[in-house]
CSV table of C-alpha atoms in Angstrom, one decimal:
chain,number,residue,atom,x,y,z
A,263,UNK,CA,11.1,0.1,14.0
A,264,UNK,CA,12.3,3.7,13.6
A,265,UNK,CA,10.7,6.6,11.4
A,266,UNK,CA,13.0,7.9,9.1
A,267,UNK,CA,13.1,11.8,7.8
A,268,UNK,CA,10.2,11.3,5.4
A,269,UNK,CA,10.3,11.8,2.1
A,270,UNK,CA,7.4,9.9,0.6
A,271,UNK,CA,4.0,10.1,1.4
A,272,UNK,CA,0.7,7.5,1.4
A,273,UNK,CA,-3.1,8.9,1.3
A,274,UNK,CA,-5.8,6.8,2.3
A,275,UNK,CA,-9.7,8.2,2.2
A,276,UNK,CA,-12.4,6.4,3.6
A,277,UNK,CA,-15.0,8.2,1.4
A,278,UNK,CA,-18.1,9.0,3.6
A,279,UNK,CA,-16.8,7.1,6.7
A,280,UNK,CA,-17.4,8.6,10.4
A,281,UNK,CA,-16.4,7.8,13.7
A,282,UNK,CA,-19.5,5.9,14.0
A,283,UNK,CA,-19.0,4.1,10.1
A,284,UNK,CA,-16.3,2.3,12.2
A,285,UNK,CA,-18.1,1.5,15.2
A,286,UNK,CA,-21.1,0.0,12.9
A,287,UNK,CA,-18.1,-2.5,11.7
A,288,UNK,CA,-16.7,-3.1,14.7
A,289,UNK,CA,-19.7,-4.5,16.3
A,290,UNK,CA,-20.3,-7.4,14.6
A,291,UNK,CA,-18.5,-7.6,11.1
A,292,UNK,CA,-14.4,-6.9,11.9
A,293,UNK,CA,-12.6,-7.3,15.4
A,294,UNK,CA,-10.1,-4.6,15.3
A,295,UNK,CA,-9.6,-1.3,13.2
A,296,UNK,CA,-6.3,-1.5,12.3
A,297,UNK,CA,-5.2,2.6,11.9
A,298,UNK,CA,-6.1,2.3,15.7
A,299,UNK,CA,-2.8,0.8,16.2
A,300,UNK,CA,-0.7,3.9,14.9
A,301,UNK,CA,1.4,6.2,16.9
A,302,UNK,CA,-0.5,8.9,16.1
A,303,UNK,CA,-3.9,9.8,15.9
A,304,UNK,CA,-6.4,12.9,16.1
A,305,UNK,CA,-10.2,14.2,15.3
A,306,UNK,CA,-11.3,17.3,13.1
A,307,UNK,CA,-14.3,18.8,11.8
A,308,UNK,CA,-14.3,19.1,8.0
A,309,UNK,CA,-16.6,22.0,6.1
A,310,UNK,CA,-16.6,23.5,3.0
A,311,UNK,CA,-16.6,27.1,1.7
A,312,UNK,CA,-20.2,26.1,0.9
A,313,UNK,CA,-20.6,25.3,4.6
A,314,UNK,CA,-19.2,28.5,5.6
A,315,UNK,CA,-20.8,31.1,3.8
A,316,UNK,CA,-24.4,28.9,4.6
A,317,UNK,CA,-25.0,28.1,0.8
A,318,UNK,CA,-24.5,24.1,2.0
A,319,UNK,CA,-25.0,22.3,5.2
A,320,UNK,CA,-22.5,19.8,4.5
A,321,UNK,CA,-19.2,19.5,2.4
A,322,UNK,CA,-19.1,17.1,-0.5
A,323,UNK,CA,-16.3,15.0,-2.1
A,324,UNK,CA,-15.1,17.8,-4.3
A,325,UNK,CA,-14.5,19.9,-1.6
A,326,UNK,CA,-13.0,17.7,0.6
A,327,UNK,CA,-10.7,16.4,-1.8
A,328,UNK,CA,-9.7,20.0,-3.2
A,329,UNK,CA,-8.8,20.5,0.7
A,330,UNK,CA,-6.9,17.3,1.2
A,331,UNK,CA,-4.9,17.8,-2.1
A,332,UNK,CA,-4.1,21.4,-1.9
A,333,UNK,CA,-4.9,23.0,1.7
A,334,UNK,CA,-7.0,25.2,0.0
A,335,UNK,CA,-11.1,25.4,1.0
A,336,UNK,CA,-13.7,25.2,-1.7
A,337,UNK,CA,-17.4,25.6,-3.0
A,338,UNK,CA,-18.8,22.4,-3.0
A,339,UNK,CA,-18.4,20.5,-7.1
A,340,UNK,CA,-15.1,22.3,-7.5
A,341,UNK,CA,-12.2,20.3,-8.5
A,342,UNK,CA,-8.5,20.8,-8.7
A,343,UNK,CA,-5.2,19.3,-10.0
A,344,UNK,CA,-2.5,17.7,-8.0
A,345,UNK,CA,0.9,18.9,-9.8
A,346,UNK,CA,3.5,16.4,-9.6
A,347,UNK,CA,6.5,18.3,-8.8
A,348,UNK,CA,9.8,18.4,-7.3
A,349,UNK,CA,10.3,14.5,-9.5
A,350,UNK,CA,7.9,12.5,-7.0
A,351,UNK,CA,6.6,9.9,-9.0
A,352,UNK,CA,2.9,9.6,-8.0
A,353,UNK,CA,-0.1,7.3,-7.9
A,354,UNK,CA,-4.3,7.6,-7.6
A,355,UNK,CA,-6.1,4.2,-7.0
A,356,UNK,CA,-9.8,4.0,-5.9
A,357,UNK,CA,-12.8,1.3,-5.8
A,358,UNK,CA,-15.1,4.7,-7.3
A,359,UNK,CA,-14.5,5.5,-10.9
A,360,UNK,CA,-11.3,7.4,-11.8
A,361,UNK,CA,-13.3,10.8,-12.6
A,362,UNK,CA,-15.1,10.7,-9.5
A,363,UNK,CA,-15.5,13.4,-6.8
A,364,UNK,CA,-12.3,12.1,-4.7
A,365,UNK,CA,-9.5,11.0,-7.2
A,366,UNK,CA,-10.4,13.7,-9.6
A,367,UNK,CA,-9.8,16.4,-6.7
A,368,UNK,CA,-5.9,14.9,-6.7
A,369,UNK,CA,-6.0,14.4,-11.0
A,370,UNK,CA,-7.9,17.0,-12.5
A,371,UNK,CA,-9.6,20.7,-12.1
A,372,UNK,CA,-13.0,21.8,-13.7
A,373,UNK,CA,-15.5,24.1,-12.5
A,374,UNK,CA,-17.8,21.1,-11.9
A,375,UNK,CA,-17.5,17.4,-10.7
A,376,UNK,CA,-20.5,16.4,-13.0
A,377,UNK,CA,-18.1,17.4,-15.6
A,378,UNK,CA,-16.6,13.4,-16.5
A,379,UNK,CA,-15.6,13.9,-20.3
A,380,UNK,CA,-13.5,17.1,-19.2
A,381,UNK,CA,-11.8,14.9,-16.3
A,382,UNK,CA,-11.5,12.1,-18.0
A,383,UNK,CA,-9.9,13.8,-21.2
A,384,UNK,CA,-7.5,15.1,-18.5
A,385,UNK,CA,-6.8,12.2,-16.9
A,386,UNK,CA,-6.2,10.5,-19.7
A,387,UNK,CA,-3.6,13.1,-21.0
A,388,UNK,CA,-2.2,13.0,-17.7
A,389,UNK,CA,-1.7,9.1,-18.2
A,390,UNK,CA,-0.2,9.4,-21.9
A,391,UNK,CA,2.0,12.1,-20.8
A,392,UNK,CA,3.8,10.2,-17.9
A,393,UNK,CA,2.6,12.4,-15.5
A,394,UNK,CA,1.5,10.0,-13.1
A,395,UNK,CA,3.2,6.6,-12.7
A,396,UNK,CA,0.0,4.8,-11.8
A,397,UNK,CA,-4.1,5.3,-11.9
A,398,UNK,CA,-6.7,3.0,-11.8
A,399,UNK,CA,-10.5,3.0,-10.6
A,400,UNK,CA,-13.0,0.9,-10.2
A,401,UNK,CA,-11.0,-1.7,-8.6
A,402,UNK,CA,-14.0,-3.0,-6.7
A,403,UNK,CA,-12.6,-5.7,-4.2
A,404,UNK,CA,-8.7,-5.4,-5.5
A,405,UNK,CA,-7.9,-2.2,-4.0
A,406,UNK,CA,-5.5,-4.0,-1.4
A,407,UNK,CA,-4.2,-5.9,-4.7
A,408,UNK,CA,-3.7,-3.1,-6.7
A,409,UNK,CA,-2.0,-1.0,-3.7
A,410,UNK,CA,0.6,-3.1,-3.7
A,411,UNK,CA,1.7,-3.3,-7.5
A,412,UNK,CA,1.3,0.6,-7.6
A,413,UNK,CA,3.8,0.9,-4.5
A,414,UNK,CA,6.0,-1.5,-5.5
A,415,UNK,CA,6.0,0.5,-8.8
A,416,UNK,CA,6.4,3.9,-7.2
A,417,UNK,CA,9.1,3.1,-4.4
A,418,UNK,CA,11.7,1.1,-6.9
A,419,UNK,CA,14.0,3.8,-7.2
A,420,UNK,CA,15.0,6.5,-4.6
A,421,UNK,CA,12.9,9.1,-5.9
A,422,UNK,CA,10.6,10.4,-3.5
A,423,UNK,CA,6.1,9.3,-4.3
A,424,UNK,CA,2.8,10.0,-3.0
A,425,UNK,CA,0.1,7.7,-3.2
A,426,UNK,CA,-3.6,8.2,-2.5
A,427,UNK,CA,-5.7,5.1,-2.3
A,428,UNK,CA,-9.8,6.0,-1.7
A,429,UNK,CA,-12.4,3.4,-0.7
A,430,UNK,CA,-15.4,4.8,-2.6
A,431,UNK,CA,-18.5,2.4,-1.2
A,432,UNK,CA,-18.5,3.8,2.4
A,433,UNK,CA,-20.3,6.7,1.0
A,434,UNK,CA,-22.1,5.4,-1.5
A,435,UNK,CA,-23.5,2.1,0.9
A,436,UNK,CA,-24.3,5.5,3.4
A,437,UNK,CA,-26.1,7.0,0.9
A,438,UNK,CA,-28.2,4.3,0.5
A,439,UNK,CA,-29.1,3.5,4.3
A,440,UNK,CA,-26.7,0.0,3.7
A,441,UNK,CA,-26.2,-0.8,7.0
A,442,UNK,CA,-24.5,-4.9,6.0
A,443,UNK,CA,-22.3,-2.8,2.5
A,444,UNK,CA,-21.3,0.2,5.3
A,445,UNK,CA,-19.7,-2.6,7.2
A,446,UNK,CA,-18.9,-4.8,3.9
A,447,UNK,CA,-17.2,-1.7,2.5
A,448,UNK,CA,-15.4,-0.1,6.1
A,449,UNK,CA,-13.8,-3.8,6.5
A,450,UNK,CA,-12.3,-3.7,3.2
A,451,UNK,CA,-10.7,-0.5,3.9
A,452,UNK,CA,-9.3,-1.8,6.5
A,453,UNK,CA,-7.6,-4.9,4.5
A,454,UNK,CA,-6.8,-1.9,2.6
A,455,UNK,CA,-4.8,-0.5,5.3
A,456,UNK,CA,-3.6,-3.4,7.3
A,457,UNK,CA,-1.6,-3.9,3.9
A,458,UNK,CA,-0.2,-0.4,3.5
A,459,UNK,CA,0.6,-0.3,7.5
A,460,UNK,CA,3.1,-3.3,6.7
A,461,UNK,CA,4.0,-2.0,3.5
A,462,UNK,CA,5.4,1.6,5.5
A,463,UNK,CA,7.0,-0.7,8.6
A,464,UNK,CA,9.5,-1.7,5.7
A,465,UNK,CA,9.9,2.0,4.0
A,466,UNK,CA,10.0,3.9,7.4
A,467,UNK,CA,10.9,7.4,5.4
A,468,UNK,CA,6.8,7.2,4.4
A,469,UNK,CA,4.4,9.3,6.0
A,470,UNK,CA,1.3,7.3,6.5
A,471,UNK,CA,-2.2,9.4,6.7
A,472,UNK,CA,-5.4,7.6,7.2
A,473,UNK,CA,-8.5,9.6,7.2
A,474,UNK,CA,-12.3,10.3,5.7
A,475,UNK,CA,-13.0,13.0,3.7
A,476,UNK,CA,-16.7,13.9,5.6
A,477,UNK,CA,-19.6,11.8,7.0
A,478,UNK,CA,-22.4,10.5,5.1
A,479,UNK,CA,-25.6,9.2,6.5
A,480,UNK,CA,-25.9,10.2,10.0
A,481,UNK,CA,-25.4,7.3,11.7
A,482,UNK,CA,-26.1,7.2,15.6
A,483,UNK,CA,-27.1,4.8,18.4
A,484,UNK,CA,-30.3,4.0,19.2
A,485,UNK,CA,-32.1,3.2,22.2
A,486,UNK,CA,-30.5,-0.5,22.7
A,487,UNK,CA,-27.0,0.7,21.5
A,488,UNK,CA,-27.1,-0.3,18.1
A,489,UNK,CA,-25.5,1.4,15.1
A,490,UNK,CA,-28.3,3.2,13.1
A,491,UNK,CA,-28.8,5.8,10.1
């Protein structure tokens, strides 16, 4: 196998999921994290605007996904559109709903994230307009699934795509203290990316990028080692 000059791109968001989201997994719910096998790999910090003028002490979805999509830091809520451009045909899949925090930031722009008829109405136009070749949410345990029909729609011709695929529940199960969905929901990701790992060994002019967006729920070791919020 041999990387190609890349022309196409693949997103993938754990939503809420730290270095220690993973670890909670590993240790008794998957045997092996699959983006650990990459070439490539590296840690940042993530903050908002929010973060840095000391309005927040975190960043939120919004943010993070404005930053992701645009290279552009944000106050925390803000959204902002993706423009397709340049004739890349383009796809949003997620297990959150379609207007939420993550895919919205790479769909839509609004002066809120609480603002769902706004996105949606956006979305939607974006959909009927053929602006983007593929969108779906709430795709529950089918994100894998539905990664597949999406990049076998986007990568039949020779135009160039980007794809962003989001796991949603990591940060939801954190938000909730869900120690068994945290694990549930970080070892479907990884299916998730097992699948588009093999899917970019056979289109090696694809830049692969698999991340989180921020941490949710504090998780640490305790005094025995174990993985707790």
């Amino acid at each position: 196998f041999k990387f190609k000059k890349a022309k196409s791109g693949i997103l993938l968001i754990g939503d809420g999921m730290g270095f220690n989201h993973i670890e909670m997994a590993l240790k008794d719910k998957i045997d092996h994290f699959y983006a650990r096998d990459l070439p490539l790999s590296g840690k940042c910090t993530t903050f908002s605007e929010s973060v840095k003028n000391g309005q927040a002490g975190y960043t939120d979805s919004a943010a993070a996904a404005t930053a992701l999509s645009t290279g552009i830091k944000t106050i925390n809520g803000y959204i902002r559109e993706l423009a397709q451009s340049r004739g890349a045909k383009t796809a949003v899949l997620t297990t959150d709903v379609i207007t939420g925090a993550t895919p919205a930031g790479f769909l839509a722009h609004d002066l809120s994230r609480k603002n769902t008829a706004a996105l949606q109405k956006q979305i939607d136009a974006l959909i009927k307009n053929g602006k983007i070749d593929y969108c779906k949410g709430s795709l529950g345990d089918n994100l894998a699934k539905e990664a597949g029909t999406a990049l076998n729609i986007v990568s039949a011709g020779d135009e160039p795509f980007f794809v962003m695929l989001e796991e949603g529940y990591i940060h939801k199960r954190s938000h909730s203290n869900d120690a068994d969905g945290v694990k549930d929901t970080v070892a479907r990701y990884n299916i998730t990316i097992a699948y588009v790992t093999q899917f970019v060994m056979l289109h090696p002019d694809t830049v692969l990028l698999i991340t989180a967006d921020h941490e949710t729920g504090g998780i640490i070791t305790d005094a025995r080692g174990n993985y707790v919020f």
